[in-house]
């Protein structure tokens, strides 16, 4: 994995200082500890930092393509590429491009992407299968071409300036450019507190997120955004047995392709159905192809299994299930046991906030994910996860609660509002009524929901239940999954780990999108199809285990430490978050009664968000324009 950045200015536009490429590269050092490069011409600059995964010696970037018969240094390159990601069909593409007359000097996918652009231009993305974000400078056309994968697994942000365009893998890198200011207005705060951000939205006023499945061309006529891929609705013709078999075949293909690596690789294993299926398929493929054992990594909390208490969405701890899977598939298994001190450590919490650029209410879930990635990076540079299976196979609890699934709202937002502890949304429960009124998240969600519904492909004459199930699946893929993918990217890259997501193979997602709900739940349970597809791979107790999200700490000393930090914020009359708070409600949290209620993880998220927002505002200074 890598970091990319750069800018382009119009003809005759201002030239930036010579130290700017290095300043931007420094903000991405965690994304690329192995190599760094800069390419410039009179208008454009490309910056690249590299975590070497495939063709370690041959993948230096930015990579240039020259006319084969041109003497060295006599003419501008045909194209220059700064690329972040993995294209899993690069070997097939290299063979096809070789047949079309292209010649390759490296073994990796970077050169394949560059020659794909030379062959197909802006339509090259339609040939790429994988996770990617890249920029191509085309000196012949005097354009800059940006592209992002179909689901937004790899991040790409940009800002239009008075004289051109700036782009980067992360907002912090854009903000290192003098033309991009970190201003946050009410619209930005709506995005910050939203659990259903629209594609392209960003917290910072000047910054935009290149939507998944889109490209952008910047030239003399400005920026042109184009969508190159989206889900389509097709009638599902297969019976149950064929459907189960096809899901299994598509998963086997996806996992096998994502095991390609020239550096050590592992699977992040929770003991749930999704990651266990990936681990089992990876174990079979590695044993058959290389005669090696799969590595697996699980995170748990000290004393968690012994003292576990079921909550609204978790019925059992992960570690015993993960051990059972690891033993069943013959994995080299590592358990990372975190203490409360690990979770509350100021350095770790600052690292998480810095990595994500903006606050989030997930607290110990984010910190433990970061610690898990950091632990896995001790023995691997690549890790596969089970992310996105819930979105395509219907794993979330709110999908199976009819009143929530059928409400005219994003189902997970309806779930937040349904739970009494969240006070109109995770992380918003301690905001003042006056500020909450100005935010008006109800109108925000209504507008985003209407926009999202208008873009959903459906089948004519579809049964109402099937139609709603298709809508809910699409909503999850476009407005819920991107947040999870971005979180995984940021927290893994700060740990020097590349995370891959086999369930985000677009062939599998498209096939699953077309499967009727009656087949997805054929045995009356969540993820029936996936369970059937993995029936011969996993221990019975794992196949029968209900869906459980990432664990949260149940140690009262974590909540105590969090409340102490929260109390310091409230006691500081200069705390930048103070004007946004309902101070009476906030003070009630640190009373004995409030502390008892805040043991609940949903209540606790409100406290986590206040603490994070305060740290964020203190770091960035006067960024609010309200």
Coordinates of N, CA, C and O in Angstrom, one line a residue, residues 268-270 275 297-301 304 308 311 313-314 316-318 336 338 343 362-373 385 387 390 396 484 487-488 491 545 547-554 601 604-605:
X268 N -7.0 -11.6 9.6 CA -7.5 -11.1 10.8 C -8.7 -11.9 11.2 O -9.8 -11.8 10.5
X269 N -8.7 -12.6 12.2 CA -9.7 -13.6 12.6 C -10.4 -13.3 13.8 O -9.8 -13.2 14.9
X270 N -11.8 -13.1 13.7 CA -12.6 -12.8 14.9 C -13.3 -14.0 15.5 O -13.7 -14.0 16.6
X275 N -14.9 -13.7 8.8 CA -13.5 -13.8 8.8 C -13.0 -15.3 8.9 O -12.0 -15.6 8.3
X297 N -4.6 -13.8 13.2 CA -4.5 -12.9 14.3 C -5.8 -12.5 14.9 O -6.7 -12.2 14.2
X298 N -5.9 -12.6 16.2 CA -7.2 -12.2 16.9 C -6.8 -11.2 18.0 O -5.8 -11.4 18.7
X299 N -7.7 -10.3 18.2 CA -7.5 -9.3 19.3 C -8.6 -9.6 20.4 O -9.7 -9.9 20.1
X300 N -8.1 -9.5 21.7 CA -9.1 -9.6 22.8 C -8.6 -8.7 23.9 O -7.5 -8.1 23.8
X301 N -9.4 -8.6 24.9 CA -9.1 -7.8 26.1 C -8.7 -8.6 27.3 O -9.3 -9.7 27.5
X304 N -11.4 -10.5 29.3 CA -12.7 -10.3 28.6 C -13.5 -11.6 28.6 O -14.7 -11.6 28.9
X308 N -17.1 -11.8 30.6 CA -17.9 -11.3 29.6 C -19.4 -11.2 30.0 O -19.9 -12.1 30.7
X311 N -24.5 -8.1 25.7 CA -25.1 -6.8 25.5 C -26.1 -6.9 24.4 O -26.5 -8.0 23.9
X313 N -25.9 -6.4 21.2 CA -25.5 -7.0 20.0 C -24.4 -8.1 20.1 O -24.0 -8.7 19.1
X314 N -23.9 -8.4 21.3 CA -22.9 -9.3 21.5 C -23.3 -10.4 22.5 O -23.7 -10.1 23.6
X316 N -21.4 -13.4 23.0 CA -20.2 -14.2 23.4 C -18.9 -13.6 23.0 O -18.9 -12.8 22.0
X317 N -17.9 -13.8 23.7 CA -16.5 -13.2 23.3 C -16.0 -13.9 22.1 O -16.4 -15.1 21.8
X318 N -15.1 -13.3 21.4 CA -14.6 -13.8 20.1 C -13.5 -14.9 20.3 O -13.5 -15.8 19.6
X336 N -3.7 -11.3 20.4 CA -3.2 -10.0 20.9 C -4.1 -9.6 22.0 O -5.3 -9.3 21.8
X338 N -5.1 -7.1 24.8 CA -5.0 -5.7 25.2 C -5.5 -5.4 26.6 O -6.5 -6.0 27.0
X343 N -5.7 0.7 25.9 CA -6.8 1.3 25.2 C -6.9 2.8 25.6 O -7.4 3.6 24.8
X362 N -16.2 5.9 18.3 CA -16.0 4.5 18.6 C -15.0 4.2 19.6 O -14.8 3.0 19.9
X363 N -14.2 5.1 20.0 CA -13.3 5.0 21.2 C -12.5 3.7 21.2 O -11.6 3.6 20.3
X364 N -12.7 2.8 22.2 CA -11.9 1.7 22.3 C -12.0 0.7 21.1 O -11.1 0.0 20.9
X365 N -13.1 0.7 20.4 CA -13.2 -0.1 19.2 C -12.1 0.4 18.2 O -11.4 -0.5 17.5
X366 N -12.0 1.7 18.0 CA -10.9 2.2 17.1 C -9.5 1.9 17.6 O -8.6 1.5 16.9
X367 N -9.3 2.2 18.9 CA -8.0 2.0 19.5 C -7.6 0.5 19.4 O -6.5 0.2 19.1
X368 N -8.5 -0.4 19.7 CA -8.2 -1.8 19.7 C -8.0 -2.3 18.2 O -7.1 -3.2 18.0
X369 N -8.7 -1.7 17.3 CA -8.5 -2.1 15.9 C -7.1 -1.7 15.5 O -6.3 -2.4 14.8
X370 N -6.7 -0.5 15.8 CA -5.4 0.0 15.6 C -4.3 -0.9 16.2 O -3.3 -1.3 15.6
X371 N -4.5 -1.3 17.5 CA -3.6 -2.1 18.2 C -3.5 -3.5 17.5 O -2.4 -4.1 17.4
X372 N -4.7 -4.0 17.0 CA -4.7 -5.3 16.3 C -3.9 -5.2 15.1 O -3.1 -6.1 14.7
X373 N -4.1 -4.2 14.3 CA -3.3 -4.0 13.0 C -1.8 -3.9 13.4 O -1.0 -4.5 12.6
X385 N -9.3 -9.6 5.6 CA -10.4 -9.4 6.6 C -11.7 -10.0 6.1 O -11.8 -10.2 4.9
X387 N -14.5 -8.1 6.2 CA -15.3 -6.9 6.1 C -16.2 -7.0 4.8 O -15.8 -7.5 3.8
X390 N -21.4 -8.7 5.8 CA -22.7 -8.3 6.4 C -23.6 -7.5 5.5 O -24.8 -7.6 5.4
X396 N -26.6 -7.7 9.5 CA -26.9 -6.7 10.6 C -28.2 -7.0 11.3 O -29.2 -7.3 10.6
X484 N -16.6 2.1 7.1 CA -15.8 1.0 7.6 C -14.5 0.8 6.8 O -13.5 0.5 7.4
X487 N -12.1 3.6 7.7 CA -11.5 3.3 9.0 C -10.4 2.3 9.0 O -9.3 2.4 9.5
X488 N -10.7 1.2 8.3 CA -9.7 0.1 8.2 C -8.5 0.6 7.4 O -7.3 0.2 7.8
X491 N -6.4 3.1 9.9 CA -5.9 2.5 11.1 C -4.9 1.4 10.7 O -4.0 1.1 11.5
X545 N -22.8 -19.7 15.2 CA -22.7 -18.5 16.1 C -23.4 -17.3 15.4 O -23.3 -17.0 14.2
X547 N -24.3 -13.3 14.5 CA -23.5 -12.2 14.2 C -23.2 -11.4 15.4 O -24.0 -11.2 16.3
X548 N -21.9 -11.0 15.5 CA -21.4 -10.2 16.6 C -20.4 -9.1 16.1 O -19.5 -9.5 15.4
X549 N -20.6 -7.8 16.4 CA -19.7 -6.8 15.9 C -18.4 -6.9 16.7 O -18.2 -7.7 17.6
X550 N -17.5 -6.0 16.3 CA -16.2 -5.9 17.0 C -16.4 -5.7 18.5 O -17.2 -4.9 18.9
X551 N -15.6 -6.4 19.3 CA -15.8 -6.2 20.8 C -15.4 -4.9 21.3 O -14.6 -4.1 20.7
X552 N -16.1 -4.5 22.4 CA -15.8 -3.3 23.2 C -15.3 -3.7 24.6 O -15.8 -4.8 25.1
X553 N -14.5 -2.9 25.2 CA -14.1 -3.2 26.5 C -15.2 -3.2 27.5 O -16.1 -2.3 27.5
X554 N -15.3 -4.2 28.4 CA -16.3 -4.2 29.5 C -15.7 -3.9 30.8 O -16.3 -4.1 31.9
X601 N -22.1 0.7 26.2 CA -21.2 1.2 25.2 C -21.9 2.2 24.3 O -21.2 3.1 23.8
X604 N -21.6 5.4 26.2 CA -20.2 5.8 26.2 C -19.8 6.5 25.0 O -18.9 7.3 25.0
X605 N -20.4 6.2 23.9 CA -20.0 6.8 22.6 C -20.2 8.3 22.6 O -19.4 9.1 22.0

